[in-house]
Short mmCIF file of C-alpha atoms and ligand atoms in Angstrom, two decimals:
data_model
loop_
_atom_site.label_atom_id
_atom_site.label_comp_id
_atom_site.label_asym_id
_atom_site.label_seq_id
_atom_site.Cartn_x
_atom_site.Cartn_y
_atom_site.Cartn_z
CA UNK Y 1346 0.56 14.57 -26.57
CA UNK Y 1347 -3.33 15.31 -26.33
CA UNK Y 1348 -4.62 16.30 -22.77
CA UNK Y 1349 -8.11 15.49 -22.01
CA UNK Y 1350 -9.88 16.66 -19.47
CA UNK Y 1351 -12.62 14.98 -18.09
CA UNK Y 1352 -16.36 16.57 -18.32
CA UNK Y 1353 -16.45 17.63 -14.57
CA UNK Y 1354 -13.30 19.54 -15.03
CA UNK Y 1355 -13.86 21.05 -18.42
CA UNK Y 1356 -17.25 22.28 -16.53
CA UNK Y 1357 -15.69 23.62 -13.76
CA UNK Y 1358 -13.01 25.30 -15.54
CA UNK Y 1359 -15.30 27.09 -18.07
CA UNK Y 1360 -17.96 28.04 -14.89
CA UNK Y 1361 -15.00 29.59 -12.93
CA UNK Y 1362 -13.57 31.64 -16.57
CA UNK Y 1363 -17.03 32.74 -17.43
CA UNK Y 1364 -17.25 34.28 -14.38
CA UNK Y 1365 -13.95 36.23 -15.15
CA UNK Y 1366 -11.50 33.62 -13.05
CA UNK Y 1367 -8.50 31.86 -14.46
CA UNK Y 1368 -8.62 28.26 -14.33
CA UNK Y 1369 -6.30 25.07 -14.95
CA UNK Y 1370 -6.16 21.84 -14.56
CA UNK Y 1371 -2.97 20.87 -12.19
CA UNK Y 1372 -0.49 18.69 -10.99
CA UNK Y 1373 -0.57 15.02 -11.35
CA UNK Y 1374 -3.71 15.08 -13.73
CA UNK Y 1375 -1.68 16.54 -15.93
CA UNK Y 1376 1.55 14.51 -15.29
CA UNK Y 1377 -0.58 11.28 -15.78
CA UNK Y 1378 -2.11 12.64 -19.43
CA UNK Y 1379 1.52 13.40 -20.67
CA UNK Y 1380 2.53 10.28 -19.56
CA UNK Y 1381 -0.30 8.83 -21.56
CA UNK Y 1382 -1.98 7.25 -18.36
CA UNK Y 1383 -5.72 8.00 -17.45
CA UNK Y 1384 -5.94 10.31 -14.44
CA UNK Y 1385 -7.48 9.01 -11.22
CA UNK Y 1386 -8.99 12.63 -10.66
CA UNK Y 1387 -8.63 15.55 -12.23
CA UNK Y 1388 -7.50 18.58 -9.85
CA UNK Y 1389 -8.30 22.60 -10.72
CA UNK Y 1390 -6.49 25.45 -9.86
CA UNK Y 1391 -7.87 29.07 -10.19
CA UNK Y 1392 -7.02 32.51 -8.79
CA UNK Y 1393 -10.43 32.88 -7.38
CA UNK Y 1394 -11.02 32.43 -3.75
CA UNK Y 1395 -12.16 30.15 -2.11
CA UNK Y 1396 -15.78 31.98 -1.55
CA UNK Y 1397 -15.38 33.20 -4.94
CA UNK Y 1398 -15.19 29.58 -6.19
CA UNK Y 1399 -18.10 28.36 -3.66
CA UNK Y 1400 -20.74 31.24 -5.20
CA UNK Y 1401 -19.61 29.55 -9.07
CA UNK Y 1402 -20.92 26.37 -8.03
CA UNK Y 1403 -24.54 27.63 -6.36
CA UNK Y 1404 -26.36 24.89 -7.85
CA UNK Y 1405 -23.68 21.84 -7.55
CA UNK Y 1406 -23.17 19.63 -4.18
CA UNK Y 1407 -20.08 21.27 -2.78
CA UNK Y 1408 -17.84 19.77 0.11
CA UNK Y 1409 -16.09 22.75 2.03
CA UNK Y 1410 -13.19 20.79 4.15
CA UNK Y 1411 -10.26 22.29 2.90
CA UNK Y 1412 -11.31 25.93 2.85
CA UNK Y 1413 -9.18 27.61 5.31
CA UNK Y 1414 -6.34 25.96 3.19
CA UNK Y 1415 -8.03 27.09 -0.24
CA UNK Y 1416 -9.73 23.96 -1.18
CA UNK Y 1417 -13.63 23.75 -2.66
CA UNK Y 1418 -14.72 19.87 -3.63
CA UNK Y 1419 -17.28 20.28 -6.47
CA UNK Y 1420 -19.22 17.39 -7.53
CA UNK Y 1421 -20.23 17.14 -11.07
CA UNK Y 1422 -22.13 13.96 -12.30
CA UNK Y 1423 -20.64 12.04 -9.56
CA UNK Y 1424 -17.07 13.20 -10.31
CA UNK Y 1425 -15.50 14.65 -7.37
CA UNK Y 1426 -13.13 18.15 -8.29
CA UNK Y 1427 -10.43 19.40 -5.99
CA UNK Y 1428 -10.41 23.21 -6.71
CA UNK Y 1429 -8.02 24.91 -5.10
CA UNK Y 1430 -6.94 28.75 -5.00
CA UNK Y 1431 -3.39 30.09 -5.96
CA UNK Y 1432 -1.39 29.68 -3.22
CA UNK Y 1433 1.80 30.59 -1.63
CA UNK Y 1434 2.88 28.60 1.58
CA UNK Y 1435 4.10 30.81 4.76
CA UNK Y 1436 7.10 29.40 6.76
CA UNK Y 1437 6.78 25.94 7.81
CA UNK Y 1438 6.92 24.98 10.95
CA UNK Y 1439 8.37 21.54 12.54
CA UNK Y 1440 8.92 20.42 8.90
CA UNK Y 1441 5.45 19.99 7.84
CA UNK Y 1442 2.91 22.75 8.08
CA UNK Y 1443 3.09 26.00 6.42
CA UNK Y 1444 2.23 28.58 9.32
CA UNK Y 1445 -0.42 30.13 6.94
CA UNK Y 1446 -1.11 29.77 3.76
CA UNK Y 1447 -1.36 32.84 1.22
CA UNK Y 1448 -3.65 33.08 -1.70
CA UNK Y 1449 -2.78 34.81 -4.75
CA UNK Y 1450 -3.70 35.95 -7.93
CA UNK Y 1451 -0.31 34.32 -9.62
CA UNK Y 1452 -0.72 30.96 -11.22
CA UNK Y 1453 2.92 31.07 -10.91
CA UNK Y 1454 3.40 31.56 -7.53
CA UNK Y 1455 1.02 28.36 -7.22
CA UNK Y 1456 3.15 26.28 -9.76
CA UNK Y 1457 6.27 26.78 -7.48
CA UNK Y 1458 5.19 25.92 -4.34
CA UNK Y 1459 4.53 22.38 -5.41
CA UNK Y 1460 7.03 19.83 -4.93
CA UNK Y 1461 8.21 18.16 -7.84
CA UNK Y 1462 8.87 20.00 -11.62
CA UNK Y 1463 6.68 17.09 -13.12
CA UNK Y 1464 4.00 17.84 -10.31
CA UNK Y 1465 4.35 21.52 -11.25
CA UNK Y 1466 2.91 21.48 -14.60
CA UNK Y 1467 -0.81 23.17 -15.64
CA UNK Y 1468 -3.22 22.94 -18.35
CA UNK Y 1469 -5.83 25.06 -19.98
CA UNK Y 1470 -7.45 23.49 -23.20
CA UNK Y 1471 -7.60 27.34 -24.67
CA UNK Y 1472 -4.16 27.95 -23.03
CA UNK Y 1473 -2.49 25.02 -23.50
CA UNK Y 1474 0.35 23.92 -20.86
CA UNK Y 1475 1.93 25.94 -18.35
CA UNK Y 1476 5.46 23.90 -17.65
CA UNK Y 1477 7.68 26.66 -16.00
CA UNK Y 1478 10.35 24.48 -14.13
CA UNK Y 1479 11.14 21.69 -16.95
CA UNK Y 1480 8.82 19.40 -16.18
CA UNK Y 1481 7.83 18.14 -19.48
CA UNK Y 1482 11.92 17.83 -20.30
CA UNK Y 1483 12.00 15.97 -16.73
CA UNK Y 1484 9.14 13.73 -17.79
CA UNK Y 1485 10.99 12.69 -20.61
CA UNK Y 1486 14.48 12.09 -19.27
CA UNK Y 1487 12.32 9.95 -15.94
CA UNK Y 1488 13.43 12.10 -13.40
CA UNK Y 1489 12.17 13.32 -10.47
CA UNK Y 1490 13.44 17.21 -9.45
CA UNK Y 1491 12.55 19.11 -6.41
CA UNK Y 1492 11.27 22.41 -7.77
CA UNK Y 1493 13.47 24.92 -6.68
CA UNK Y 1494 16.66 24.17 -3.95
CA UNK Y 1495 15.73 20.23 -3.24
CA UNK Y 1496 17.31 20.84 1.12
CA UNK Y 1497 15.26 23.98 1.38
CA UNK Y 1498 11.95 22.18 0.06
CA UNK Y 1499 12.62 18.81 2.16
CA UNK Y 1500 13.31 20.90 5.19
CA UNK Y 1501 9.47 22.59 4.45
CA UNK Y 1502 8.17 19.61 4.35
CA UNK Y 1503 9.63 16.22 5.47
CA UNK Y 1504 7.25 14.15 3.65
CA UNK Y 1505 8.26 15.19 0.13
CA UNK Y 1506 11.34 13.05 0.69
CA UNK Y 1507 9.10 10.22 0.82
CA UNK Y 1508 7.16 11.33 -2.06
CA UNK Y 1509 10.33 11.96 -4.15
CA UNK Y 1510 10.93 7.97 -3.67
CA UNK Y 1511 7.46 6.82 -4.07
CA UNK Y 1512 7.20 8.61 -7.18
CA UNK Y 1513 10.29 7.31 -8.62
CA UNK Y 1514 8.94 3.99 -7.88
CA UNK Y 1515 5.54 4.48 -9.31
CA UNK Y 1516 6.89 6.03 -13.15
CA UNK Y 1517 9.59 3.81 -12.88
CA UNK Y 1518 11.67 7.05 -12.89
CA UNK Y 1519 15.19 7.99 -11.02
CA UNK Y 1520 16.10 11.35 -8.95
CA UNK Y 1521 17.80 13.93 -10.45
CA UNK Y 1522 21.35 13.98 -8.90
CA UNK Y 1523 20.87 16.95 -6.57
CA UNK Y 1524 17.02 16.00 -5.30
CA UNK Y 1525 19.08 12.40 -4.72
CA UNK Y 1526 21.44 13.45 -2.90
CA UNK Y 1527 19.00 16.04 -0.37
CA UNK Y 1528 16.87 12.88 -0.09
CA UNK Y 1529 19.56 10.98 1.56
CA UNK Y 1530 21.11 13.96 3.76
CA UNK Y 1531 17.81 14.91 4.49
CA UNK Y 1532 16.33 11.62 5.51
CA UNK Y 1533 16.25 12.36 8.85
CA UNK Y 1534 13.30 14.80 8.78
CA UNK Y 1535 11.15 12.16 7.97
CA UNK Y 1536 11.57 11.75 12.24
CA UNK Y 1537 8.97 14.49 12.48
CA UNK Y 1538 5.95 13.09 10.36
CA UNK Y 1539 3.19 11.39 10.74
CA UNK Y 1540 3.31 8.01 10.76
CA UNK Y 1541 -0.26 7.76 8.55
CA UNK Y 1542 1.39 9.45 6.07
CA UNK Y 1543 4.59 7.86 6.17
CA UNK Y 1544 2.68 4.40 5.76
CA UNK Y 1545 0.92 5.81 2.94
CA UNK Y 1546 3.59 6.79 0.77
CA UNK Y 1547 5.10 3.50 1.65
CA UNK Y 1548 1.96 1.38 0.74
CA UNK Y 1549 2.78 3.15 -3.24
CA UNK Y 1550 6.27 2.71 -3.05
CA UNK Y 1551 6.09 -0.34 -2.78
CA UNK Y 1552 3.63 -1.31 -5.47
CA UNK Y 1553 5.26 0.55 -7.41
CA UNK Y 1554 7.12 -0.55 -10.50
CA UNK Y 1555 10.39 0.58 -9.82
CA UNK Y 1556 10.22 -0.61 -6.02
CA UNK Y 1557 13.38 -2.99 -5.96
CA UNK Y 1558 15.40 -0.15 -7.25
CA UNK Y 1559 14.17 2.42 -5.03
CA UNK Y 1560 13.95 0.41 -2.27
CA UNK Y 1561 17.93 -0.75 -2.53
CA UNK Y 1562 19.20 2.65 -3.46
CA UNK Y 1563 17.01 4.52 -0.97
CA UNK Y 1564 17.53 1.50 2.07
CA UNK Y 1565 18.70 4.32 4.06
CA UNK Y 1566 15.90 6.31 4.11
CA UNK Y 1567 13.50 3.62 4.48
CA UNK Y 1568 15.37 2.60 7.61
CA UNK Y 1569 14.48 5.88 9.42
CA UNK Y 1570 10.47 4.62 10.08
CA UNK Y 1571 11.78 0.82 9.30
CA UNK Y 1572 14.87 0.21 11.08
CA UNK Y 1573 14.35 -3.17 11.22
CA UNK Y 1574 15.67 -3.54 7.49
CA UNK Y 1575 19.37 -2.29 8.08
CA UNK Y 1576 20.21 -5.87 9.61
CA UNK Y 1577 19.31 -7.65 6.06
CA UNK Y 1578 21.78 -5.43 4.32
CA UNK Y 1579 24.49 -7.62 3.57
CA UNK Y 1580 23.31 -10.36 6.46
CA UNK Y 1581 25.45 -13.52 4.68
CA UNK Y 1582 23.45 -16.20 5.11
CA UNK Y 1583 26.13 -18.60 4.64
CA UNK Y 1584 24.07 -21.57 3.54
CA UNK Y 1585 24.05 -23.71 0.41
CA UNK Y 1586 20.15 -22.77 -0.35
CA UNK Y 1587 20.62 -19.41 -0.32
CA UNK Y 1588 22.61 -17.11 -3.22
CA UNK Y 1589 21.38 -13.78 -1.82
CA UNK Y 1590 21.68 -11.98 1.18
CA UNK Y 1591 18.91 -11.62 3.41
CA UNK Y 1592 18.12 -8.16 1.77
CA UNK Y 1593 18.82 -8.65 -1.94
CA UNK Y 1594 17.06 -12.29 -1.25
CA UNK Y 1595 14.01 -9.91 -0.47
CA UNK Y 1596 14.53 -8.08 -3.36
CA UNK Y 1597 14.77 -10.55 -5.64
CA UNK Y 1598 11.51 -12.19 -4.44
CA UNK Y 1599 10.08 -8.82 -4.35
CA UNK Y 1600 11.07 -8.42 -8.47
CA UNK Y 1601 9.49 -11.88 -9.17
CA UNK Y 1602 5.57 -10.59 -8.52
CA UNK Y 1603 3.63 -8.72 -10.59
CA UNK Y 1604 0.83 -8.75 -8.26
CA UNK Y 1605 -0.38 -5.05 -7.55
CA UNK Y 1606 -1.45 -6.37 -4.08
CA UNK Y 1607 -0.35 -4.33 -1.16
CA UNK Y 1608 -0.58 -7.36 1.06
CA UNK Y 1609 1.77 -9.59 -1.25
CA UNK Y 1610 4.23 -7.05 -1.36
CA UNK Y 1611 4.07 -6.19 2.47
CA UNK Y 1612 4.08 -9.98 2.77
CA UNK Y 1613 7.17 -10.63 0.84
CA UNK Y 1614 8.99 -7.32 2.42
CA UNK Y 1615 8.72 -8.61 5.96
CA UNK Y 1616 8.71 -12.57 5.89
CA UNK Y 1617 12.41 -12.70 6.47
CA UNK Y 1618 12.60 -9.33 8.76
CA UNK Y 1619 13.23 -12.13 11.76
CA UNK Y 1620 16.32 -13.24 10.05
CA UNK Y 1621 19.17 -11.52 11.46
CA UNK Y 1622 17.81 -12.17 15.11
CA UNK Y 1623 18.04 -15.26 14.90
CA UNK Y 1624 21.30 -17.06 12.81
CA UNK Y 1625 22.88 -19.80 14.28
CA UNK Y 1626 25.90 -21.64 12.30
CA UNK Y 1627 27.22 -25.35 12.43
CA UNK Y 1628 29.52 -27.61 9.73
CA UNK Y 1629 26.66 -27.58 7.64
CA UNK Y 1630 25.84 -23.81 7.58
CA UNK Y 1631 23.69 -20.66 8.74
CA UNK Y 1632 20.42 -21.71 9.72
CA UNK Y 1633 17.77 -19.28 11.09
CA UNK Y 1634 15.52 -21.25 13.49
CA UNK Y 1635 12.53 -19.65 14.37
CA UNK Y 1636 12.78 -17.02 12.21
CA UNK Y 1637 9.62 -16.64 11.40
CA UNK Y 1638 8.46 -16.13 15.09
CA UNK Y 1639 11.25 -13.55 15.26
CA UNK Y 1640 9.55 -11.90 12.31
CA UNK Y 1641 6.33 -12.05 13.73
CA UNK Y 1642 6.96 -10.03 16.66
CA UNK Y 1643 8.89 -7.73 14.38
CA UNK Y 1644 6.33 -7.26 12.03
CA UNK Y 1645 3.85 -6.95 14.51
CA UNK Y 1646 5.39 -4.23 15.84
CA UNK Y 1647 5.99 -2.79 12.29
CA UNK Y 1648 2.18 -2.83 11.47
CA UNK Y 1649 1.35 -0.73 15.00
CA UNK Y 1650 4.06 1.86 14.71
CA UNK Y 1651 3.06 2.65 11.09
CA UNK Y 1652 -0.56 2.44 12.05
CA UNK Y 1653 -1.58 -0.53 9.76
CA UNK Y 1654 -5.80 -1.19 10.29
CA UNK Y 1655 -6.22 -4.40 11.98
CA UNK Y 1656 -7.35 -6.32 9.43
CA UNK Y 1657 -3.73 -5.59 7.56
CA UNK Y 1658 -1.74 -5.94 10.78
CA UNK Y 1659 -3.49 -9.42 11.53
CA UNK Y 1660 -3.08 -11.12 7.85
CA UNK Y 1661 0.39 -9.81 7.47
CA UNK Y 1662 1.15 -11.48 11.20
CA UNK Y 1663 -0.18 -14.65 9.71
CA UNK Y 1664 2.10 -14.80 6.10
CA UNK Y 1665 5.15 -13.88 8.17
CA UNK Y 1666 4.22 -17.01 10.39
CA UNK Y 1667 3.37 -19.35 7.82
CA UNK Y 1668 5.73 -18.01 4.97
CA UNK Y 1669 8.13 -21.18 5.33
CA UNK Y 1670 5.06 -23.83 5.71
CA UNK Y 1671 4.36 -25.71 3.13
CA UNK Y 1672 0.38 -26.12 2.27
CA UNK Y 1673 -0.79 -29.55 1.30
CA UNK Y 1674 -2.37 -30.61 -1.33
CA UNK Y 1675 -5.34 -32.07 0.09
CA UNK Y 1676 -8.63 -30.84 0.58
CA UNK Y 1677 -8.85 -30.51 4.27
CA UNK Y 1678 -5.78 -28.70 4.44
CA UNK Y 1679 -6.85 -26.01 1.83
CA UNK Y 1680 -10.11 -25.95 3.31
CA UNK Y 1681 -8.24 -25.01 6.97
CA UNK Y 1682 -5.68 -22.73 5.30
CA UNK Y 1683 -8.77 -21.07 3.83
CA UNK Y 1684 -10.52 -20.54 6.94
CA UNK Y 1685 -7.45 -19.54 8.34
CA UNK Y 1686 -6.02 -16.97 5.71
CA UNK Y 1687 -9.10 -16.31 3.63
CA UNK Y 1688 -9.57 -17.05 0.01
CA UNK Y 1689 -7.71 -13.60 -0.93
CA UNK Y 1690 -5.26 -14.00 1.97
CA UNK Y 1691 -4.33 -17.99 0.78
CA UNK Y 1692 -3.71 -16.68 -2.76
CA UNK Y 1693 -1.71 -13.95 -1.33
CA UNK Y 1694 0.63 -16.89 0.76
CA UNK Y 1695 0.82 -18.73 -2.42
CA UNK Y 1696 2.44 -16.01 -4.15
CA UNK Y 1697 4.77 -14.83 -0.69
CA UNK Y 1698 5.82 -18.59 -1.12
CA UNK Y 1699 6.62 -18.71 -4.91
CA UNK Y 1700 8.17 -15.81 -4.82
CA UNK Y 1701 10.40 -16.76 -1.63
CA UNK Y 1702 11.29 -19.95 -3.36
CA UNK Y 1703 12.48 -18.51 -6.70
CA UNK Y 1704 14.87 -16.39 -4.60
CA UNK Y 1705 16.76 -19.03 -3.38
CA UNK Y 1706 19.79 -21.12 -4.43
CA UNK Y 1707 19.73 -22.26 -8.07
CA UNK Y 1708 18.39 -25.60 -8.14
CA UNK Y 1709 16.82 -25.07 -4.96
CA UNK Y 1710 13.73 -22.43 -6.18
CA UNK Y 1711 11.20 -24.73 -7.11
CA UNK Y 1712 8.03 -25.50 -4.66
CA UNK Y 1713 7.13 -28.93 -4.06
CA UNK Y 1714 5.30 -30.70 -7.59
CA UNK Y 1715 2.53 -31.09 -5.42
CA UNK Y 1716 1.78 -27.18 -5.48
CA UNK Y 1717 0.62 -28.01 -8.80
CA UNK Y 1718 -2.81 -29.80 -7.46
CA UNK Y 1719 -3.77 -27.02 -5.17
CA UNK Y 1720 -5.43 -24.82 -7.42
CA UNK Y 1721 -7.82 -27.85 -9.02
CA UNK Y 1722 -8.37 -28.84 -4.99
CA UNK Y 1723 -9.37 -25.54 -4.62
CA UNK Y 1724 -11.69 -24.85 -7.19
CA UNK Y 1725 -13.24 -28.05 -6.39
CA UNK Y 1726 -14.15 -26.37 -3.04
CA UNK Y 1727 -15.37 -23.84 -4.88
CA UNK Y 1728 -17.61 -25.82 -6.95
CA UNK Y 1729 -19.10 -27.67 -3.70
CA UNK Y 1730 -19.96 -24.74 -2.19
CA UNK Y 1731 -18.20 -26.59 0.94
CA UNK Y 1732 -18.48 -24.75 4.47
CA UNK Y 1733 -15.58 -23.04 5.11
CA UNK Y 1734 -16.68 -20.48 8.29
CA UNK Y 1735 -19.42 -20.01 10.29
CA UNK Y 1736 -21.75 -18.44 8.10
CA UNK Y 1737 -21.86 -21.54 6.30
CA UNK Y 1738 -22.75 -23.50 9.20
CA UNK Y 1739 -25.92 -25.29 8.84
CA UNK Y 1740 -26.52 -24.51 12.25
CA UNK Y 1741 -26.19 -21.47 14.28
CA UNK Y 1742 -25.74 -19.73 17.71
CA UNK Y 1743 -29.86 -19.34 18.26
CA UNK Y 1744 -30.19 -23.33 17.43
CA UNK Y 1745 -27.60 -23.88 20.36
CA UNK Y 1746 -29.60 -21.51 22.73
CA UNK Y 1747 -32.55 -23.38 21.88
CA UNK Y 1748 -30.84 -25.99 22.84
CA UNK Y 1749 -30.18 -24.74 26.50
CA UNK Y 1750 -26.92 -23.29 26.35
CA UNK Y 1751 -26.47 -19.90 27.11
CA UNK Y 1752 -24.65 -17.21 25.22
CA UNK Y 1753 -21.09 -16.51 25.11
CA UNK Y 1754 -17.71 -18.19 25.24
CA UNK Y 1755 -19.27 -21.92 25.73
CA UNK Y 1756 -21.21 -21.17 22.62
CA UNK Y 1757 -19.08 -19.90 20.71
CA UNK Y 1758 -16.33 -23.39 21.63
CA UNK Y 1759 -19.59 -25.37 20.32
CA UNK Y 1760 -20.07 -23.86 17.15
CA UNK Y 1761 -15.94 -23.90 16.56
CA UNK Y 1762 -16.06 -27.33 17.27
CA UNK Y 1763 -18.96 -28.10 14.89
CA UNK Y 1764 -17.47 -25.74 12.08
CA UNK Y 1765 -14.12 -27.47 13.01
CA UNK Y 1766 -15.75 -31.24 12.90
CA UNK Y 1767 -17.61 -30.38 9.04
CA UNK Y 1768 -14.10 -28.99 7.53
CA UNK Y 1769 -12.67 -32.34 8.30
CA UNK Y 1770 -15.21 -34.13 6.78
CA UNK Y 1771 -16.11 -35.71 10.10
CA UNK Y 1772 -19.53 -34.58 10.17
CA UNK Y 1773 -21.14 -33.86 7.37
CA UNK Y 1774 -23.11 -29.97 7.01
CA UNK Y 1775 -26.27 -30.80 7.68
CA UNK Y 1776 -28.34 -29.55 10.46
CA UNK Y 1777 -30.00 -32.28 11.87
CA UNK Y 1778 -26.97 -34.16 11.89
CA UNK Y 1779 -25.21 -31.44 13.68
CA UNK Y 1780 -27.53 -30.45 16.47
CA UNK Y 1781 -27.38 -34.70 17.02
CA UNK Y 1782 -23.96 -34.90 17.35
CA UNK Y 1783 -24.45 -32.49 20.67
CA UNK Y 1784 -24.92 -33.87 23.87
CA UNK Y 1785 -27.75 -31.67 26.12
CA UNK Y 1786 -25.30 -29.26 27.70
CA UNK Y 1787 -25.09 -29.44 31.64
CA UNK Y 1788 -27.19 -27.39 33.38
P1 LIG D 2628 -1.43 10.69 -7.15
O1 LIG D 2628 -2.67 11.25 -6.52
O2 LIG D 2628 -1.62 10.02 -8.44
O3 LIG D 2628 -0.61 9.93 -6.21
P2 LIG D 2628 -0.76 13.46 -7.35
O4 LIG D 2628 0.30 14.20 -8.10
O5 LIG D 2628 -2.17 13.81 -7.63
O6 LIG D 2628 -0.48 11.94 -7.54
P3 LIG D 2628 -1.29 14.24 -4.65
O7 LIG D 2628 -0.65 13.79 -3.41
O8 LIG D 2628 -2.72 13.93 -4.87
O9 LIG D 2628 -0.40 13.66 -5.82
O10 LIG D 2628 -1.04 15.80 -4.74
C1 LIG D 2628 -1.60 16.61 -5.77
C2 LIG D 2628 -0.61 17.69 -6.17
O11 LIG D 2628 -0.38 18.57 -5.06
C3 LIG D 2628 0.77 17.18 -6.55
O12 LIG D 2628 0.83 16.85 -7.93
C4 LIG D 2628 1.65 18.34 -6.19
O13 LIG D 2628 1.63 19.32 -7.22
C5 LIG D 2628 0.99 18.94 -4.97
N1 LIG D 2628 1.50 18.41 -3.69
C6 LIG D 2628 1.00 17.40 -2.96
N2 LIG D 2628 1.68 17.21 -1.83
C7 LIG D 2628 2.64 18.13 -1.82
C8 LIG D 2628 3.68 18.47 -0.89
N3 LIG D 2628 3.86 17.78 0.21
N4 LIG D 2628 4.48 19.52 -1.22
C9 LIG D 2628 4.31 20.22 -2.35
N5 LIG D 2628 3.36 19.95 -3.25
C10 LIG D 2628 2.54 18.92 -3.01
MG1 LIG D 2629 -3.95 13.10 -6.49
#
């Protein structure tokens, strides 16, 4: 297996050893290059300080945010380096900081303080690889395992049970027995972190490759920031369309995307997370009326407690709404469920919905033949260059001021209306035509 480091870190490791420093190349730089994947960045590790490293670098753009915790960013030809000095953690306090941080001259005592043996591993190309806790033999068997006692290193630092799962998911890999079975017994530590991070490790868990695995056989621990999963478990739907139960339904129709979209996955995650609120049964069935407005609400208040950006929190809102509505094939319609969803955020539905569908009964997983047309209709729209917000307008707010109305909510109505009037092909997008078509405002 041939390591390769990039030319920023084969710089900075030969600047830091010709000025009498040890240097490596660490953690999952070197997990990705045994793996045969290409590194996202490539991450240093020497025992010189971090002043020591700063006065290597006099003549490169240096960040210094993470000195008091040992870290220099160099930047080399554009490539950012995260050099950090040997460290040992002090005690951690409320399961998540160290109390102080150490540095040392031990590449060792660096190696062990990292979380997982296949995180643990370092490389020097003169060296070769520095693998003291197994973590090329872990590598190879797909396992995650703590380094060290897997309780003690969770109760450090809450997040790593998090991480433990999002790696799995990520390599496709499983937990080694004892790291599996601190995850769960630990799980509740995850109470004390922050919910940014939390949402983070989620967000790559669940792109992750091995996410409907992880995500059934770790359910528990996902229901300490998401309780609103635990419901779904085994919820019988009791209905001749469905052959899952609300969670394995989920997970099936989370195993039928590839898309690497975080927003499809989210999407498909949460657009039944109404369901248990709301079944209902008669002669014929379950049924789950208005589940999607249960799911909204639920979602919605997913997206804030995790601290989702609004942009996320508002498209997700929408899918969950409009996960069970079918989009017709007919121009108008796209051209309002593009306005609505955005081009990116449409495409996203259209996979929430094929995915939903294929996770129903058998016989019951196609989507309507008329699905079929909507791409064409939509590249037509494409082709036309047809309005499809504002911006496209032919007319705009400062032709309706000219026109004597004054800025603000009125305004704003007007130009809806317009926008509105030119997607249904009731007025055509042209500006003279447009500014006609309004009367003189009242004074
Ligand atoms: P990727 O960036 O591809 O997700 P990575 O391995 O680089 O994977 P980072 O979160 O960037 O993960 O962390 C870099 C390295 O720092 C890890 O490989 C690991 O050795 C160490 N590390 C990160 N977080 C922790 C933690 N909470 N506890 C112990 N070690 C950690
Ligand atoms: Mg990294």
């Amino acid at each position: 297996m041939e390591i390769k480091p990039s030319k920023g870190a084969l710089f900075a490791m030969e600047r830091l050893e010709r000025a009498g420093y040890e240097a490596y190349a660490v953690g999952g730089c070197v997990r990705d290059s045994l793996l045969q994947g290409t590194p996202n960045d490539w991450d240093l590790t020497t025992n010189a300080s971090p002043r020591e490293t700063l006065a290597c670098f006099p003549d490169c753009r240096v960040i210094e945010t993470g000195l008091q915790h040992g870290t220099v960013t160099v930047i080399y030809e554009g490539e950012q380096l995260e050099i950090t000095t040997y460290r040992v953690d002090g005690d951690y306090k409320d399961n998540r900081h160290p109390a102080s941080v150490t540095f040392s001259r031990r590449l060792e005592d660096d190696l062990s303080r990292r979380d997982f043996t296949v995180n643990a591993m370092a490389y020097h190309p003169d060296r070769g690889l520095v693998d003291r806790f197994g973590g090329q033999a872990d590598l190879a068997a797909g396992l995650i395992r703590c380094v060290g006692d897997a309780e003690r290193r969770f109760h450090e630092d809450g997040l790593r049970i998090l991480r433990a799962i999002r790696f799995a998911s990520v390599l496709g890999f499983s937990l080694e027995e004892k790291t599996a079975r601190a995850v769960h017994s630990c799980k509740h530590l995850l109470k004390n972190i922050a919910a940014e991070r939390i949402r983070e490790e989620f967000n790559k868990l669940i792109c992750g490759k091995g996410a409907v695995e992880i995500l059934r056989d770790y359910v528990d621990v996902i229901a300490e920031f998401l309780p609103e999963v635990s419901p779904m478990v085994g919820f019988d739907q009791q209905s001749r369309f469905h052959r899952f139960d609300v969670w394995e339904h989920t997970l099936f129709a989370l195993s039928q995307t590839d898309s690497p979209r975080l927003n499809v996955r989210l999407g498909i995650l949460l657009h039944d997370v109404g369901k248990p609120l709301c079944f209902t049964k008669d002669e014929k069935g379950g049924h789950f009326k208005g589940h999607a407005e249960a799911g909204v609400r639920l979602t919605d208040e997913i997206m804030r407690r995790l601290r989702y950006d609004n942009a996320t929190r508002e498209l997700m809102l929408k899918l969950v709404r409009y996960h069970d509505i079918p989009i017709q094939a007919e121009k108008k319609h796209i051209k309002r469920a593009i306005l609505r969803f955005g081009e990116r955020g449409l495409a996203d539905l259209l996979e929430i919905q094929r995915c939903d569908r294929v996770a129903h009964q058998i016989g019951h997983t196609e989507l309507p033949d008329w699905y079929a047309d909507i791409p064409v209709i939509w590249e037509e729209i494409r082709r036309e260059g047809a309005c499809l917000s504002l911006k496209d307008l032919a007319v705009n707010g400062n032709d309706l001021i000219a026109l004597g109305y004054r800025p603000g909510k009125e305004l704003g109505a007007c130009l809806n209306r317009l926008l509105n009037a030119v997607i249904d092909e009731e007025l055509p997008n042209d500006r003279e035509i447009l500014l006609k078509s309004l009367e003189q405002p009242k004074a």
